[in-house]
XYZ file of C-alpha atoms in Angstrom:
424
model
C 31.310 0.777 176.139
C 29.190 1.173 179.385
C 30.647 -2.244 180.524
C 33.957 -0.729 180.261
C 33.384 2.643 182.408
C 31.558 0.234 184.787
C 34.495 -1.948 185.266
C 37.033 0.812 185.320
C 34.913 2.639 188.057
C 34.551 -0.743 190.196
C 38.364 -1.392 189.898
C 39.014 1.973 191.282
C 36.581 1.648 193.792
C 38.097 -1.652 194.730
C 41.632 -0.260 194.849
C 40.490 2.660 197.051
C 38.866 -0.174 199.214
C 41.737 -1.874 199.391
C 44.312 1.165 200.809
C 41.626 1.987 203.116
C 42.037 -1.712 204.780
C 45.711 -1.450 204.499
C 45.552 1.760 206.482
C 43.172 0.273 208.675
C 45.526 -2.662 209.287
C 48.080 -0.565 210.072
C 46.328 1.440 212.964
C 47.234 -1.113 215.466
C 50.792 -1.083 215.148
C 50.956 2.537 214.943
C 48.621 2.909 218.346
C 50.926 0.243 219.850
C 54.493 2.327 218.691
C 52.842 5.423 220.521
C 51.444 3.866 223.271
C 54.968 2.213 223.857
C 56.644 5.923 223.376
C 54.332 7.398 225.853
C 54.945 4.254 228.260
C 59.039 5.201 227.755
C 59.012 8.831 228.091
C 56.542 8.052 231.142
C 59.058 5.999 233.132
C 62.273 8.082 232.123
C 61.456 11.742 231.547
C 63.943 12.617 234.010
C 66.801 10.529 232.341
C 65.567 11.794 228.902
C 65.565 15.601 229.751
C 69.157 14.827 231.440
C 70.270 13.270 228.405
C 69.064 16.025 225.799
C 70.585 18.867 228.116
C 74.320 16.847 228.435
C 73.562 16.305 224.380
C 71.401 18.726 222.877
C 72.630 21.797 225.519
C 68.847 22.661 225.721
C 65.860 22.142 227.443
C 63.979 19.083 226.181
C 60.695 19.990 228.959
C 59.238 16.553 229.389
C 59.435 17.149 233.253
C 57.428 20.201 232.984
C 55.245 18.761 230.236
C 52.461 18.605 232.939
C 51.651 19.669 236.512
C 49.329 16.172 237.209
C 51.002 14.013 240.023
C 50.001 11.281 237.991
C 52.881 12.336 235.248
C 55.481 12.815 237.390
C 54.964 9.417 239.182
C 56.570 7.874 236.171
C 59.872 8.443 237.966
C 58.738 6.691 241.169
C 57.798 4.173 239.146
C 60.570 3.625 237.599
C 63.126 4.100 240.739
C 60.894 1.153 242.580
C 61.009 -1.198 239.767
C 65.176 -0.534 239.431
C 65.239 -1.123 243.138
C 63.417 -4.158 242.986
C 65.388 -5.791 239.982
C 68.646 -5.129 241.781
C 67.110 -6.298 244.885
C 66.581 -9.949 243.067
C 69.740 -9.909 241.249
C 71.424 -9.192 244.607
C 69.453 -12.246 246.231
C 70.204 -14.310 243.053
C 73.914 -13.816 242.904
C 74.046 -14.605 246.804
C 72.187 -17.812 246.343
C 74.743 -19.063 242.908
C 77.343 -18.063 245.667
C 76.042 -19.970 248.162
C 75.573 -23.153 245.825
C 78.820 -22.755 244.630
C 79.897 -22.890 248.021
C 78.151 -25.874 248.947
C 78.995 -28.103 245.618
C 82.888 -26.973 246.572
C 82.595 -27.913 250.166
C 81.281 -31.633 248.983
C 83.895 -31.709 246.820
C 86.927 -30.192 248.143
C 85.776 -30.146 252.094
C 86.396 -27.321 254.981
C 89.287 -26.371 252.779
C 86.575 -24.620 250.211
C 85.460 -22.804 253.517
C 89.459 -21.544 254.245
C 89.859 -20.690 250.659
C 86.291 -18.950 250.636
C 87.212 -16.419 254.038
C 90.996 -15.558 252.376
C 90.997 -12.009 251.512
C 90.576 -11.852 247.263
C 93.120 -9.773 245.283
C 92.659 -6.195 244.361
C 90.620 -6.350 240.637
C 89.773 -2.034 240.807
C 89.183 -1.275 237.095
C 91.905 0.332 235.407
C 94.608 0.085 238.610
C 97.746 -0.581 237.354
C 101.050 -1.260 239.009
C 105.065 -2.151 238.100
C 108.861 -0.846 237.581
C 110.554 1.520 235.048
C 110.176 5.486 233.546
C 111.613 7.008 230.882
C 110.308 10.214 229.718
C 110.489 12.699 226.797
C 110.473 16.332 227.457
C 107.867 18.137 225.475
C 107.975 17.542 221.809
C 111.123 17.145 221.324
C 112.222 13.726 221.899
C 114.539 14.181 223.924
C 114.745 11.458 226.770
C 114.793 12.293 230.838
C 115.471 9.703 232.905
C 113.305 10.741 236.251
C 114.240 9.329 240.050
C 114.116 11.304 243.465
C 117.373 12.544 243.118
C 117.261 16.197 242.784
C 118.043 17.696 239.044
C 120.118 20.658 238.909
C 119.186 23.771 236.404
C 116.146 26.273 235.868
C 115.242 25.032 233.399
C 114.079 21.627 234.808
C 112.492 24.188 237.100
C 110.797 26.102 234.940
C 109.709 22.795 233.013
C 107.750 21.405 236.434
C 106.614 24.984 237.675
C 105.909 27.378 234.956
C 102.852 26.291 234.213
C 101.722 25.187 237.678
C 102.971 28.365 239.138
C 102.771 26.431 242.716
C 106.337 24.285 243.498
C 107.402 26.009 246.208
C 107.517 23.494 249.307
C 104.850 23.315 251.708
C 104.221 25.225 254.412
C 103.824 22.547 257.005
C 107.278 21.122 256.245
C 108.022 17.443 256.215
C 111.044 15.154 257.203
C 114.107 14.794 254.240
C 112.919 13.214 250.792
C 115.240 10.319 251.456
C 113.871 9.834 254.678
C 110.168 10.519 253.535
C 110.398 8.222 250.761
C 111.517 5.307 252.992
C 108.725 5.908 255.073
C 106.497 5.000 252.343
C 108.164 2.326 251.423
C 107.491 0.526 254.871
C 103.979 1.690 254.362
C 104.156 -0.259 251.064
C 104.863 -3.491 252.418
C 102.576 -3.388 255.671
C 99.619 -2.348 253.684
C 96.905 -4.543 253.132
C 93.465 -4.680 251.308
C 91.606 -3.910 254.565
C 94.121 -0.515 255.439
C 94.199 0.484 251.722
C 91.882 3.268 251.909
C 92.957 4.706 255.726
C 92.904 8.167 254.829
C 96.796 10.145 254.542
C 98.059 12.009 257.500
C 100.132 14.456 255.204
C 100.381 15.276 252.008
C 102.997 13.710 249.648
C 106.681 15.462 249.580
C 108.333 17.691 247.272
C 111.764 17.321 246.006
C 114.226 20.628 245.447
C 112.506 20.543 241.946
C 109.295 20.627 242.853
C 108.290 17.745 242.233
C 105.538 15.167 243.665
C 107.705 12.369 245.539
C 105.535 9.362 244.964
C 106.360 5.160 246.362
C 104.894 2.272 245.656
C 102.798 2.981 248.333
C 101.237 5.629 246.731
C 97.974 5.901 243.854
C 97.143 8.441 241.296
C 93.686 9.085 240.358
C 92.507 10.426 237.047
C 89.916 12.002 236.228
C 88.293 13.773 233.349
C 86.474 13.731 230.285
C 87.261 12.751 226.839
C 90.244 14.725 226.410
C 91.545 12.512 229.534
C 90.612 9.090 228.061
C 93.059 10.055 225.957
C 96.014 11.205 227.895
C 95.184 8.953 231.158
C 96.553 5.269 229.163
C 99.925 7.351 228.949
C 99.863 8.479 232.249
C 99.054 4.888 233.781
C 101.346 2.913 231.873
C 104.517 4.950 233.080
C 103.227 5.259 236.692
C 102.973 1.139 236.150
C 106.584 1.436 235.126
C 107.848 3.314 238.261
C 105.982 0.873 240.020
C 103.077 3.539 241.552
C 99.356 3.053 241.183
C 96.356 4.700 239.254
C 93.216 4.465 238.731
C 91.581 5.814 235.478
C 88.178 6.766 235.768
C 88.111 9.511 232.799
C 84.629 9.418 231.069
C 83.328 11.133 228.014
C 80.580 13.879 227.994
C 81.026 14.539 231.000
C 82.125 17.811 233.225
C 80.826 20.009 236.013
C 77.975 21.904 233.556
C 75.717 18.990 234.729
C 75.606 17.159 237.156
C 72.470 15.459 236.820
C 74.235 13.879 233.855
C 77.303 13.200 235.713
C 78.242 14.076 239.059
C 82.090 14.511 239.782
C 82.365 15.970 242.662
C 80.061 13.338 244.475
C 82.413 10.878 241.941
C 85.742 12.147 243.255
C 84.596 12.185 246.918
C 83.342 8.382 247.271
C 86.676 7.599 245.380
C 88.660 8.666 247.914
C 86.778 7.221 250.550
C 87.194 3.819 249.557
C 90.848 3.950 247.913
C 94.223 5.722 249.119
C 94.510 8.275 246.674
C 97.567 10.472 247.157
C 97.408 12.759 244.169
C 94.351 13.539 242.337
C 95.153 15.058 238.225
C 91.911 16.331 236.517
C 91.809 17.481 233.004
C 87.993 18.899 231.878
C 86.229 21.353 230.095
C 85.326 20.763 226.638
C 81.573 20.459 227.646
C 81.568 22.568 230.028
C 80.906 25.818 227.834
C 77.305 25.846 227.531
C 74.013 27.050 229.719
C 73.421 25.898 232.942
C 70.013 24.358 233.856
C 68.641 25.715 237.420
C 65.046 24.065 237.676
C 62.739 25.619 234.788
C 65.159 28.465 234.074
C 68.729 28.817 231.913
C 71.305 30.842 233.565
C 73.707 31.982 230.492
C 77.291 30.295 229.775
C 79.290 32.968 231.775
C 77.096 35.037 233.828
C 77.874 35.745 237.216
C 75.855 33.480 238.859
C 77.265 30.581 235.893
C 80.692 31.244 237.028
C 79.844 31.538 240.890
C 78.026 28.043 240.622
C 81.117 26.040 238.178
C 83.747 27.892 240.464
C 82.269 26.374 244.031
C 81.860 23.235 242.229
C 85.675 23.506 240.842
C 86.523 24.175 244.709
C 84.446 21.673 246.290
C 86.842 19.005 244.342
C 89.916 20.869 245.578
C 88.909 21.486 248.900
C 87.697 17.941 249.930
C 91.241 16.758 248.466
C 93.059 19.033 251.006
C 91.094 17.655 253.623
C 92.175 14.165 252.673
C 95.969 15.348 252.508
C 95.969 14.337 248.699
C 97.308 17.119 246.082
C 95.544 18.168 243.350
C 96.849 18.584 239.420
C 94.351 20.358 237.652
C 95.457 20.392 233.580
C 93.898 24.121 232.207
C 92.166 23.325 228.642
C 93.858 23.911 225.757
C 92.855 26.195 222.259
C 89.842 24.783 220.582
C 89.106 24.819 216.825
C 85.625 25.820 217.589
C 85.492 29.441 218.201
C 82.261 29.527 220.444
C 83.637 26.576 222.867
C 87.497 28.147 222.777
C 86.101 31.826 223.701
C 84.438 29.613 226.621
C 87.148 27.491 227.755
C 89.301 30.652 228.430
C 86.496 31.917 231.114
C 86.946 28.181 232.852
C 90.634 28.354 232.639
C 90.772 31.484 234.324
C 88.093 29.367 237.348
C 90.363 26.612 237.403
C 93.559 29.192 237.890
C 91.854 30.430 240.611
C 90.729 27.460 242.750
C 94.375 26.405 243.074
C 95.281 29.215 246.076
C 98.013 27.138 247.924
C 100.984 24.780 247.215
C 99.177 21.776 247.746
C 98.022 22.053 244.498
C 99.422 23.207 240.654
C 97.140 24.267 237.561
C 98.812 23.336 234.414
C 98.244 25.604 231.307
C 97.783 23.280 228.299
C 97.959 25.977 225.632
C 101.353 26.996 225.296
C 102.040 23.237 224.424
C 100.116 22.891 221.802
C 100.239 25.772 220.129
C 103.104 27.712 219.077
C 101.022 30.864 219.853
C 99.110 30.492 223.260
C 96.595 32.412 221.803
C 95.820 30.728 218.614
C 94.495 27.071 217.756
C 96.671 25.152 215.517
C 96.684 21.091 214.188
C 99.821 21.126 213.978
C 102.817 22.715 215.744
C 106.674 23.338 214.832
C 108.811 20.829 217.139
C 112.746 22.884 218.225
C 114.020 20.247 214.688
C 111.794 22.619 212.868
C 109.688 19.536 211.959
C 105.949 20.226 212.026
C 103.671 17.364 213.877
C 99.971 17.071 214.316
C 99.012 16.949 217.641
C 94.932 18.032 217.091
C 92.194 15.582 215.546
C 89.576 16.759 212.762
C 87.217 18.064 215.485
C 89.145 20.274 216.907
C 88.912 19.145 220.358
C 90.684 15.569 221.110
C 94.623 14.795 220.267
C 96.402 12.785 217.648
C 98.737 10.108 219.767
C 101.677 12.980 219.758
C 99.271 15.434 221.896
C 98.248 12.776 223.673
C 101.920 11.937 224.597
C 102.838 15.638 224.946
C 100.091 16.137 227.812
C 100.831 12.982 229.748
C 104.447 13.978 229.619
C 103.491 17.444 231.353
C 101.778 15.406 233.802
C 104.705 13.042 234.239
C 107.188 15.989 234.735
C 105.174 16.793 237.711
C 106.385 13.244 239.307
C 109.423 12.265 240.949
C 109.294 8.536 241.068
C 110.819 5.527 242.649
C 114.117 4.639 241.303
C 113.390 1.032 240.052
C 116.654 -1.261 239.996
C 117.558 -2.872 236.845
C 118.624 -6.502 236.948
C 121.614 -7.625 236.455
């Protein structure tokens, strides 16, 4: 009986021996899966507490985890060792070049050098260009062929203008449409890759509607978040058909709440500077309605000094536009299925309103469209058939392909473009 107690007890005692050794085994990895986390939020506690605010809409603190130099060197650390990776890629990709070079000039002679000093063609990501545009009006359907030849009726009017509530012409008039329009198509086929981005002398023409007289010469640049990605492909492919230019760089989670995150305005501007941009559309806002950030302090979503800080940010886009002759659509957001962001995109509405002061520029409400009721969210809305369609996605934010197509239509309308001959 004694034996048995005995070897009970010295099992147990082995067992207990044994999960103390696995534990013990397992102290390394665990010191080396902290150490590494440490190491991480070391190098990239600026980048983390940037992500968490764009994300998380709060303060995760790791910058102001600790007053020591020696913490906040992590980011100096970090900016040297980027610099110094590019740095070798940079020389890398210059020596491949240079080898390529040399194995084509022993193979093909001073041709490969003649071929090498052409000027390549224009690969800008998500440029597009060619002929053609038909559009539908609204949600109806219905078909509008669009040229530069003026279109008769208010209604047409009120279809360009209503919402902008800019189309008068501008003050510093221009030469005829017909005229106008011929001098950009000269432009068009003198331009090269090296005059591309020579800054406009004047801003693009109106037509009696109102609307934006674009050539081939002419580009389009949109910008936005992820309500944009959306609309933008719609946009592009019938500027592409009426043979004018864009360039698509809408991204998602982004907007003018934080720019630490993402920086538009300091986007937009070295745009411009390296492409002719004529007209600039920007659609934004759905994360936008939260806190701002200003060093160790929140400044509440609204506030005085919130709106004083979004609005100059709003107008530094605008205003640097002007400058560059280029007009400005700015698309209002529309009624959101979350209550706390749709009481908030009503106070940035009302900031994007008001940065468009002159008829350079147009602010399109989005509501109206896609809602029956301006005031009121809806999924789905009642088309002039009486036919209902979705036009709002399960979150309440983004579009089904008909909202999509409704937006980039009220873009569109804004847009006389080239007539494009068919042939025969």
């Amino acid at each position: 009986m004694m034996a048995k107690v005995k070897t009970k007890a010295k099992l147990k005692a082995e067992a207990r021996l044994k999960a103390t050794k696995v534990d013990t085994g397992s102290m390394p990895t665990l010191a080396v899966i902290a150490l590494t986390l440490g190491l991480l939020f070391w190098l990239r506690q600026d980048a983390l507490d940037i992500y968490w605010q764009q994300t998380r809409h709060g303060e995760l603190g790791l910058t102001h985890l600790s007053d020591a130099e020696l913490w906040h060197s992590g980011t100096d650390v970090t900016k040297v060792v980027s610099r110094t990776l590019n740095q070798q890629i940079g020389a890398m990709e210059e020596t491949q070049e240079r080898l390529m070079l040399a194995a084509n000039v022993l193979w093909l002679g001073k041709s490969a050098l003649i071929q090498k000093d052409e000027p390549a063609p224009a690969t800008a990501q998500k440029t597009h260009t060619t002929n053609g545009l038909t559009l539908k009006a609204h949600a109806d359907g219905i078909a509008a062929s669009v040229s530069t030849s003026p279109v008769a009726g208010k209604k047409m009017n009120k279809e360009i203008g209503s919402n902008a509530g800019q189309s008068q012409k501008e003050p510093d008039k221009v030469a005829s449409v017909s005229s106008d329009a011929q001098l950009h198509t000269t432009e068009a086929v003198t331009e090269t890759e090296e005059n591309r981005a020579v800054p406009l002398n004047q801003f693009a023409s109106l037509n009696e509607d109102g609307r934006i007289v674009l050539s081939p010469s002419d580009k389009v640049l949109l910008v936005g978040d992820s309500m944009m990605q959306g609309v933008a492909p719609h946009v592009a492919r019938a500027l592409q058909n009426g043979n004018v230019k864009s360039l698509d760089l809408s991204r998602q989670s982004t907007g003018l709440t934080y720019p630490g995150y993402f920086d538009w305005p300091t986007t937009i501007k070295n745009t411009i500077s390296k492409e002719r941009i004529s007209v600039l559309v920007v659609f934004l806002g759905a994360n936008d309605t939260w806190d701002m950030v200003f060093g160790n302090k929140y400044e509440r979503f609204g506030s005085e000094k919130w709106q004083l800080t979004y609005a100059s940010r709003v107008e530094s886009i605008v205003r640097y536009a002007h400058a560059q002759h280029i007009r400005v659509i700015w698309l209002g957001a529309p009624n959101m299925g979350r209550e706390n962001i749709n009481r908030g995109v009503k106070v940035l509405n009302q900031l994007f309103s008001a940065a468009i002061k002159d008829s350079a520029s147009r602010y399109l409400s989005t509501r109206e469209l896609l809602s029956d009721n301006a005031e009121t969210y809806q999924k789905a809305i009642t088309r002039e058939d009486g036919k209902s369609v979705t036009v709002r996605n399960e979150d309440g934010i983004h579009f089904t392909r008909a909202g999509q197509k409704i937006l980039s239509d009220l873009i569109l309308r804004q847009f006389a473009l080239p007539t494009v001959s068919k042939p025969l």
